[in-house]
PDB file of C-alpha atoms in Angstrom:
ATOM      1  CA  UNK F   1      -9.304   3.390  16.946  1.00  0.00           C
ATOM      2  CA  UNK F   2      -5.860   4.833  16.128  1.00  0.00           C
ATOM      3  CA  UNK F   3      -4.046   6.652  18.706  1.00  0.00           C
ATOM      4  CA  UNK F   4      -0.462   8.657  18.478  1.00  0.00           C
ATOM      5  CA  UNK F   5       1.898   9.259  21.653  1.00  0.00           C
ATOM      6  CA  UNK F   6       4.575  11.992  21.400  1.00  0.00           C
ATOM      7  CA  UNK F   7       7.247  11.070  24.453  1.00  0.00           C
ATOM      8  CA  UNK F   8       8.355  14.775  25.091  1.00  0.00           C
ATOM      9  CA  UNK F   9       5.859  17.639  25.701  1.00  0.00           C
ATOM     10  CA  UNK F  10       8.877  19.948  26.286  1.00  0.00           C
ATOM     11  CA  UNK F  11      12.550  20.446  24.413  1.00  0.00           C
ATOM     12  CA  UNK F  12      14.708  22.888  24.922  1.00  0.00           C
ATOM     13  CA  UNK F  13      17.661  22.945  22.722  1.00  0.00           C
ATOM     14  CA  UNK F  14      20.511  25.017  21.757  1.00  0.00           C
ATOM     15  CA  UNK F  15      20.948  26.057  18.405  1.00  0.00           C
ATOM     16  CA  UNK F  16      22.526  24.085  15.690  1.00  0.00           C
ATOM     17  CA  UNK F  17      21.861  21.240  18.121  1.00  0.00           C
ATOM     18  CA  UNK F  18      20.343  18.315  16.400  1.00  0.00           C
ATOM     19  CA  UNK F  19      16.798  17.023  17.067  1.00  0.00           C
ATOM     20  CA  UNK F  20      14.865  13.741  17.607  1.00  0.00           C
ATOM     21  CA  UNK F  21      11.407  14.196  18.236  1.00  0.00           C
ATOM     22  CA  UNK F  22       9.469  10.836  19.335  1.00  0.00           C
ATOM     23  CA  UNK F  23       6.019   9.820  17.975  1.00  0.00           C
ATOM     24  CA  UNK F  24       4.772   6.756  17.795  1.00  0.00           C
ATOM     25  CA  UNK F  25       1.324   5.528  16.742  1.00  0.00           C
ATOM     26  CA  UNK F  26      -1.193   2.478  17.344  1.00  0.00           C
ATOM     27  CA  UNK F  27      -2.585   1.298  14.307  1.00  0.00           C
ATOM     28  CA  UNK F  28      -2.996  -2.297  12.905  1.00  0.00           C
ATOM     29  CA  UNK F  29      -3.298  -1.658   9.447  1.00  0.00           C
ATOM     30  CA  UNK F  30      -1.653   0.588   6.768  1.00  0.00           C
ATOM     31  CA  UNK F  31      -1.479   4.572   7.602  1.00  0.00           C
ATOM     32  CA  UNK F  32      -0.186   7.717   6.423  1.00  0.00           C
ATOM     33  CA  UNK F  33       1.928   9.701   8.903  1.00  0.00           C
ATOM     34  CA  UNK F  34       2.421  13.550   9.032  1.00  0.00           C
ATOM     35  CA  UNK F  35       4.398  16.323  11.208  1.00  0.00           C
ATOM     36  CA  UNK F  36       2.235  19.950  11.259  1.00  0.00           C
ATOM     37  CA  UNK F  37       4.599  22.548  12.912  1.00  0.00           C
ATOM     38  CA  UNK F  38       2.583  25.682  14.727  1.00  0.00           C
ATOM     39  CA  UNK F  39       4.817  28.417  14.713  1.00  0.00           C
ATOM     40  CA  UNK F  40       3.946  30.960  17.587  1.00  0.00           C
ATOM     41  CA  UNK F  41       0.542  32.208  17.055  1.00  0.00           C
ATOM     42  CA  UNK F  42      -0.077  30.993  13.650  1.00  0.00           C
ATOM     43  CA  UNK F  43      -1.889  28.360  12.444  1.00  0.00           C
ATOM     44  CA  UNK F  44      -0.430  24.212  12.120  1.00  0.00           C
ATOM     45  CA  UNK F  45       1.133  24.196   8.326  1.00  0.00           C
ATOM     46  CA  UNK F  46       2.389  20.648   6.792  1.00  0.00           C
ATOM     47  CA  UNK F  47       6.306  19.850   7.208  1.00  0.00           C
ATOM     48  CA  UNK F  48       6.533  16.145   6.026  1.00  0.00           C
ATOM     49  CA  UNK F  49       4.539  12.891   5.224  1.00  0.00           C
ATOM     50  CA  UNK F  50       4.480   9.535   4.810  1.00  0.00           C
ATOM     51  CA  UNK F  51       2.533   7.690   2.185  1.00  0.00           C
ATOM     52  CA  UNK F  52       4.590   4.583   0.710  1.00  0.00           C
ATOM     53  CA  UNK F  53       8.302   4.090  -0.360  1.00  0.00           C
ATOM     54  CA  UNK F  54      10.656   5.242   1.018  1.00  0.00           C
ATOM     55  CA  UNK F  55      10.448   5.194   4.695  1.00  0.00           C
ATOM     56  CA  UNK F  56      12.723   8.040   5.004  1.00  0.00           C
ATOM     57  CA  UNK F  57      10.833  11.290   4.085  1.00  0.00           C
ATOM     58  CA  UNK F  58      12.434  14.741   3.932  1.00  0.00           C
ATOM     59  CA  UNK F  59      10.328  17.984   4.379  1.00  0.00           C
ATOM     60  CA  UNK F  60      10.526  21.830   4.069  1.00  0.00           C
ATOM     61  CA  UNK F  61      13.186  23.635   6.527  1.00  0.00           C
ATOM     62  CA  UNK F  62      15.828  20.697   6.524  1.00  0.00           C
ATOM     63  CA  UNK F  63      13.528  18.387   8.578  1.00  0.00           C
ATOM     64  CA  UNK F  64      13.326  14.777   7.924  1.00  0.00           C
ATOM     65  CA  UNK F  65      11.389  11.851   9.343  1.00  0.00           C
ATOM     66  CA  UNK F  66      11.655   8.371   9.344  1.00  0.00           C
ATOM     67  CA  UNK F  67       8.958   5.702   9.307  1.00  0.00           C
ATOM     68  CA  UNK F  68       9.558   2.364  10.998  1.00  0.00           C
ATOM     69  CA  UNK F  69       7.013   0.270  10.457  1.00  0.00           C
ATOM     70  CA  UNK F  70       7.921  -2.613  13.038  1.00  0.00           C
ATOM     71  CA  UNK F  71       8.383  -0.180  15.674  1.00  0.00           C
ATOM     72  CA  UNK F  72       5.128   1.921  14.666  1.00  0.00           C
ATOM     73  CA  UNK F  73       7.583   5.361  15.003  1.00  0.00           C
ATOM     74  CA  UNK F  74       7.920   7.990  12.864  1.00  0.00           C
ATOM     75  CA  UNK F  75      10.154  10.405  14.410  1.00  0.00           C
ATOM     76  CA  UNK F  76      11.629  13.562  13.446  1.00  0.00           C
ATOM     77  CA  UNK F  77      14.853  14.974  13.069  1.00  0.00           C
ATOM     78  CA  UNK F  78      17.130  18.097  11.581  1.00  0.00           C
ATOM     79  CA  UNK F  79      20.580  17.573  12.332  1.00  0.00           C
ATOM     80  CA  UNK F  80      21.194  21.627  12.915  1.00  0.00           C
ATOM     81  CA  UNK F  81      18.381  23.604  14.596  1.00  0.00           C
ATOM     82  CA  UNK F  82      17.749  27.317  14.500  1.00  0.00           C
ATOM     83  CA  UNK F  83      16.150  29.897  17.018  1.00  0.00           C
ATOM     84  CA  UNK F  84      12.900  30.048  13.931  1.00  0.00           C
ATOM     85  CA  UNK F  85      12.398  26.058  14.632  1.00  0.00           C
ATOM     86  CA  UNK F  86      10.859  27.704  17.947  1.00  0.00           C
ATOM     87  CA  UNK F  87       7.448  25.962  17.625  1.00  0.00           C
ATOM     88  CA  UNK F  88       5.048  23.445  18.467  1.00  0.00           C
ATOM     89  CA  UNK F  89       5.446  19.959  16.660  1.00  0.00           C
ATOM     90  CA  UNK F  90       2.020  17.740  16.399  1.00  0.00           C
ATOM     91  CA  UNK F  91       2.483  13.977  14.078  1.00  0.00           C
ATOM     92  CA  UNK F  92      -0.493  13.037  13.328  1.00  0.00           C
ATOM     93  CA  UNK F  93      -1.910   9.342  11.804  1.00  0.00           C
ATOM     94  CA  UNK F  94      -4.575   8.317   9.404  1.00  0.00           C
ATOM     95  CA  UNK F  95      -5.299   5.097   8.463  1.00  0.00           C
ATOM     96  CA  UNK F  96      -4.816   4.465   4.929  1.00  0.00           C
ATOM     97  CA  UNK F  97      -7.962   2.722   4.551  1.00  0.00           C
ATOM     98  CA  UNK F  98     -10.359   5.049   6.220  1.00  0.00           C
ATOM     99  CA  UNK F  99     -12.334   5.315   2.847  1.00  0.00           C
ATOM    100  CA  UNK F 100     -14.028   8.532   3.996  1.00  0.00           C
ATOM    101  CA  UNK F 101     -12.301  12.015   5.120  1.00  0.00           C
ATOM    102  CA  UNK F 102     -12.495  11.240   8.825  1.00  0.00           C
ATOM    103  CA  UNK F 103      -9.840  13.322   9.787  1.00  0.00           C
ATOM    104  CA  UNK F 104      -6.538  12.817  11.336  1.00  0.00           C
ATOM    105  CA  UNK F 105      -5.445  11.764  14.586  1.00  0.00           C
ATOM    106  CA  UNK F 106      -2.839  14.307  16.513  1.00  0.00           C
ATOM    107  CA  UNK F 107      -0.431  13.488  19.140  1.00  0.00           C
ATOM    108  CA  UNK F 108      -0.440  15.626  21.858  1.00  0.00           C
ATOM    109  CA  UNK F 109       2.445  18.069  20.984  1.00  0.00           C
ATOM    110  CA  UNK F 110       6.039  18.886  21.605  1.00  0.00           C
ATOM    111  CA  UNK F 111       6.552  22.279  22.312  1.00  0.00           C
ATOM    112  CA  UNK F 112      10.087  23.098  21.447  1.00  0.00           C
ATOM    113  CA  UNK F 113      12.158  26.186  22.334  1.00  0.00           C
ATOM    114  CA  UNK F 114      15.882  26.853  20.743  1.00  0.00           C
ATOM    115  CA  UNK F 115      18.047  28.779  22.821  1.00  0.00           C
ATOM    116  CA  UNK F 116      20.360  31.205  21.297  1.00  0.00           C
TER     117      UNK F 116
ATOM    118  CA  UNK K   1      -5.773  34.283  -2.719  1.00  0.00           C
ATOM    119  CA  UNK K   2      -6.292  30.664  -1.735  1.00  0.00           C
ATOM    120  CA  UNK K   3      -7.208  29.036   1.346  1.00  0.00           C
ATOM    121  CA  UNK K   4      -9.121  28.986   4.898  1.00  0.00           C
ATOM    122  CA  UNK K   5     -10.479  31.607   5.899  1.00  0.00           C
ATOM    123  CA  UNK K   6     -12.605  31.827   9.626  1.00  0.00           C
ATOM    124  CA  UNK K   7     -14.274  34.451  11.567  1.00  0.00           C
ATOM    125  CA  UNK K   8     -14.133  35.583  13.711  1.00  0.00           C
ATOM    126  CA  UNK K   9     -10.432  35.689  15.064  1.00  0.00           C
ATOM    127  CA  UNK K  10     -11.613  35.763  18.786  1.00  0.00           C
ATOM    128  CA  UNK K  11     -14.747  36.022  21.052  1.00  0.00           C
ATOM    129  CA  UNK K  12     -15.980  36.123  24.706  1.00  0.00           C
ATOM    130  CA  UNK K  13     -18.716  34.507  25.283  1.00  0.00           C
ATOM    131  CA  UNK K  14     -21.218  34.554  28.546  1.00  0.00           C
ATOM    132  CA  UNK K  15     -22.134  31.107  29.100  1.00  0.00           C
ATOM    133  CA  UNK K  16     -25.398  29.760  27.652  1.00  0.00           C
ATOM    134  CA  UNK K  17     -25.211  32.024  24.614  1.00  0.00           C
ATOM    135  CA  UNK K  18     -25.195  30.730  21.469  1.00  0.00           C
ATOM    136  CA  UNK K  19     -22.610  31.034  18.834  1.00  0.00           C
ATOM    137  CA  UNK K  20     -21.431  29.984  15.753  1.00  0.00           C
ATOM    138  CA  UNK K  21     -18.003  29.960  14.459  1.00  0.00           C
ATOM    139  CA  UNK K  22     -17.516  30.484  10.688  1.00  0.00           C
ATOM    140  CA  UNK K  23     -15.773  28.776   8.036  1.00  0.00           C
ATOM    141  CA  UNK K  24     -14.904  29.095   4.414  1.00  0.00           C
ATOM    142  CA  UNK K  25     -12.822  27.467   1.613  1.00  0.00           C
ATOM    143  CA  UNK K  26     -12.385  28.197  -1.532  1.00  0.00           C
ATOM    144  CA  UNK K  27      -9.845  25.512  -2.845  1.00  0.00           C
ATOM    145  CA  UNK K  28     -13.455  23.345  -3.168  1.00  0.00           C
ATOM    146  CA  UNK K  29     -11.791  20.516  -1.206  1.00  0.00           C
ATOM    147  CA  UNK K  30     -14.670  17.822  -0.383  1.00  0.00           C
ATOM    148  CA  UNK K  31     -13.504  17.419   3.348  1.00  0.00           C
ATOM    149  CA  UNK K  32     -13.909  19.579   6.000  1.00  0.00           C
ATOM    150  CA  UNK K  33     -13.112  19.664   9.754  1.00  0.00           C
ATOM    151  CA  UNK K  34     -13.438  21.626  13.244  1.00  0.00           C
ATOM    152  CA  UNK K  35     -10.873  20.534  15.744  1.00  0.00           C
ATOM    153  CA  UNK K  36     -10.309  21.912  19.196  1.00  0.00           C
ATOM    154  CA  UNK K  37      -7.053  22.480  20.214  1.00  0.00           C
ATOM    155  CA  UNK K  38      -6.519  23.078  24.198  1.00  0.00           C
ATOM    156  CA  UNK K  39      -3.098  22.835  26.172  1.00  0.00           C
ATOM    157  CA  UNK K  40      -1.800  19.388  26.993  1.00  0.00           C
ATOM    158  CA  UNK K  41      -4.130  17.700  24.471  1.00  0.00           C
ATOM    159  CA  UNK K  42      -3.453  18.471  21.555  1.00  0.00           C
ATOM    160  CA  UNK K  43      -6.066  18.764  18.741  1.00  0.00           C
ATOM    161  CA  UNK K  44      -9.287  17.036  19.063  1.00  0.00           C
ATOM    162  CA  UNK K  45     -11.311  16.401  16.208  1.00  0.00           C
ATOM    163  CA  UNK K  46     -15.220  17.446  16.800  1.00  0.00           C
ATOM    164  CA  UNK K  47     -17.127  17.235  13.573  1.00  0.00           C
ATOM    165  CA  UNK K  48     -16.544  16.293   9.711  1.00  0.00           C
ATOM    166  CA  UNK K  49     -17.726  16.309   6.514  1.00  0.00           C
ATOM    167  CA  UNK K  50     -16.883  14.428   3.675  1.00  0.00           C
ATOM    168  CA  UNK K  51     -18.576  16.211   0.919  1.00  0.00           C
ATOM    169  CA  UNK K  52     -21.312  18.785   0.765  1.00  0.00           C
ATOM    170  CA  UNK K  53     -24.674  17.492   2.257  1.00  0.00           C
ATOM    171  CA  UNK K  54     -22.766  15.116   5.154  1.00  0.00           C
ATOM    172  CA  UNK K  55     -21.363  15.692   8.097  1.00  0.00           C
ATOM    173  CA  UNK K  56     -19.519  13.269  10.473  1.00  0.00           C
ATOM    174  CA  UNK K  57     -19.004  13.109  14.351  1.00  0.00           C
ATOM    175  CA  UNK K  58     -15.466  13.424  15.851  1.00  0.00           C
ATOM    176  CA  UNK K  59     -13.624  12.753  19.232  1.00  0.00           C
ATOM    177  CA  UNK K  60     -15.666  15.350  21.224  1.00  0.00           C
ATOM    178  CA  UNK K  61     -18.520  16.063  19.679  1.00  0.00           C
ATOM    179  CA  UNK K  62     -20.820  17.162  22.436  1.00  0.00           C
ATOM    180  CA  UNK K  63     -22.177  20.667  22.750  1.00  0.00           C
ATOM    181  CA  UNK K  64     -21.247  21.314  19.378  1.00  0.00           C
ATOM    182  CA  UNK K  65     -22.935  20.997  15.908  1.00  0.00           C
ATOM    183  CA  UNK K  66     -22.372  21.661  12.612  1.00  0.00           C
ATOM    184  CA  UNK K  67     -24.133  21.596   8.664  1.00  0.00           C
ATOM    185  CA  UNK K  68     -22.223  21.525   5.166  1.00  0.00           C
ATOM    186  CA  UNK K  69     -25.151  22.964   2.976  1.00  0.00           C
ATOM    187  CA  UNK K  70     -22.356  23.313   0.066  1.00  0.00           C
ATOM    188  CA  UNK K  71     -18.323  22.899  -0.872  1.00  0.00           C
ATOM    189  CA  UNK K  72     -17.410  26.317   1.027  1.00  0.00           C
ATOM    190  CA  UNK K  73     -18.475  26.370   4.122  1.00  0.00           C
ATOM    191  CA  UNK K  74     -18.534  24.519   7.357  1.00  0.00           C
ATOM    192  CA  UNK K  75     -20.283  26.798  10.138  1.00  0.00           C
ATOM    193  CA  UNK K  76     -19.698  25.579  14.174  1.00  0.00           C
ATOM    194  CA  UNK K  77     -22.500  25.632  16.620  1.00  0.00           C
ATOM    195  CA  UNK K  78     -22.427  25.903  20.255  1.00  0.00           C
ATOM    196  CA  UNK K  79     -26.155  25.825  21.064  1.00  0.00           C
ATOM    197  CA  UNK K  80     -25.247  27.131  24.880  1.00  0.00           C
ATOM    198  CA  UNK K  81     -21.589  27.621  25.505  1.00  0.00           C
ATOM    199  CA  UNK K  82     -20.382  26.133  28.328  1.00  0.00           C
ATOM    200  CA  UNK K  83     -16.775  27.278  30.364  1.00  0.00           C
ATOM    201  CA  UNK K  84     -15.417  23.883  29.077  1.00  0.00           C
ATOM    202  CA  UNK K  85     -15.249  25.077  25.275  1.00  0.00           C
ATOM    203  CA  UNK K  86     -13.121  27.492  25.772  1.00  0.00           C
ATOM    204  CA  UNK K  87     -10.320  26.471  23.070  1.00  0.00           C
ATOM    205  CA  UNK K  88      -8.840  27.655  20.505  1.00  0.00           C
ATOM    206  CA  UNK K  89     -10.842  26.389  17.154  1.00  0.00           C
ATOM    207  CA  UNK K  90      -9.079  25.220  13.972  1.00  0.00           C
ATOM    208  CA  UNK K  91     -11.076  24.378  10.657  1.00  0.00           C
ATOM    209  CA  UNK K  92      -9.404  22.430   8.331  1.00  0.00           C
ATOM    210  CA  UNK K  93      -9.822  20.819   5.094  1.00  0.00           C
ATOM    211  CA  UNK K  94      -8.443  18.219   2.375  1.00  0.00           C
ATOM    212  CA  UNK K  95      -9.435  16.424  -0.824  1.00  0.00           C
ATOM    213  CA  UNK K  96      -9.857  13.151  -1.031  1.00  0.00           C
ATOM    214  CA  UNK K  97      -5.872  12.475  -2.441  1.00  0.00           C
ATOM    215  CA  UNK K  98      -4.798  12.085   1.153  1.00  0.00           C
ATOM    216  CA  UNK K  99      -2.254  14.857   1.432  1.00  0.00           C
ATOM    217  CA  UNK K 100      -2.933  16.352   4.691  1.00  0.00           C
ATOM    218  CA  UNK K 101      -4.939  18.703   6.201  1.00  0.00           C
ATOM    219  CA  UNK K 102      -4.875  22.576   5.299  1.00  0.00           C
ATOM    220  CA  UNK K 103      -5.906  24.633   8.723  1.00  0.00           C
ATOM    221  CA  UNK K 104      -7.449  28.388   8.727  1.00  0.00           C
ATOM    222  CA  UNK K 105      -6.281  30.497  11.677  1.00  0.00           C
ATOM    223  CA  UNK K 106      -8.174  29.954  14.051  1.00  0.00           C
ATOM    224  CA  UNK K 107     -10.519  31.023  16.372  1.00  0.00           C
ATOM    225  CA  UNK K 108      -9.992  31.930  19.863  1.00  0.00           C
ATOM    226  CA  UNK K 109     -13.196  31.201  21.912  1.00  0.00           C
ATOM    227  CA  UNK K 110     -13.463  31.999  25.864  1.00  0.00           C
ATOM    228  CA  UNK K 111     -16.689  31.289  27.601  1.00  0.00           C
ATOM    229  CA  UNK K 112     -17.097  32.736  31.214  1.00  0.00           C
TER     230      UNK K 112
END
């Protein structure tokens, strides 16, 4: 079964810092890779995914992630954070070949907090 | 307007009551989901169902059940709620073009 490890659980940042936040995933075939932001008290919405091409994949809100597929990573970035990226960050992995809707596999979270 | 709606928003429970969570779409996606989502953890998926009529277990399925008898909605049983499941419950769902999960609100669930 697929798994996904986030290295940070916490991040505090200044703003207009720039952010890195690890995930990497255990998979031996083909997947599709996604960041879900939860904003305080709402509900996880998409930022970004990976399905094929290019392994550089830009989302909503300046983020962007990058896939490397010999390092099974897909981290994310934004090179200038504000105080509204205060949020939880969950990637998440499917396996491209799963056939049937069986879901997606979370990481545990990063919960991030931006200074002002 | 579009989307996930569930019900109800939050609920104390006395253990070994029964309860059911509620869930409806109406973008008639085929797949449906109930994770759990609890501190440190992350979200863990409990049940699934690929298309109206099926239904699929997750990561944690225990204690929990759940029916799909049509494209809306995707109900949540706790047959006697245990102290353990209290979480914070997200239903989700997707087509079948593999974009991603769409997630209702929640539900926050406390069971004493």
């Amino acid at each position: 079964a697929q798994s996904v490890s986030q290295h940070n659980h916490h991040v505090i940042l200044s703003e207009a810092a720039s952010l890195e936040l690890g995930c990497n995933y255990s998979y031996g075939g083909t997947v599709n890779l996604f960041w879900y932001v939860q904003y305080p008290g709402q509900h996880l919405q998409l930022l970004l995914k990976y399905f094929s091409g290019d392994p550089l994949v830009k989302g909503i809100k300046g983020f962007e992630a990058e896939f490397i597929k010999s390092k099974f990573s897909f981290n994310l970035r934004k090179p200038s954070v504000q105080w509204s990226d205060t949020a939880e960050y969950f990637c998440a992995v499917k396996p491209h070949s799963g056939g049937g809707a069986d879901g997606l596999t979370f990481g545990k979270g990063t919960h991030l907090i931006i200074q002002p | 307007i579009a989307g996930i709606t569930q019900a109800p928003t939050s609920q104390i429970l006395a253990a070994g009551r029964r309860m059911t969570l509620r869930c409806t779409q109406d973008m008639r996606h085929n797949a449906m989901y109930w994770y759990r989502q609890d501190l440190g953890l992350g979200l863990r998926l409990i049940h699934y169902s690929n298309t109206a009529g099926t239904t699929g277990k997750g990561e944690v399925p225990d204690g929990y059940s759940v029916s799909r008898a049509n494209t809306d909605d995707f109900p949540l049983t706790l047959a006697s709620a245990v102290p353990s499941q209290t979480s914070v419950y997200f239903c989700a769902s997707s087509d079948h073009s593999g974009t991603g999960l769409y997630f209702g609100p929640g539900t926050r669930l406390t069971v004493l």
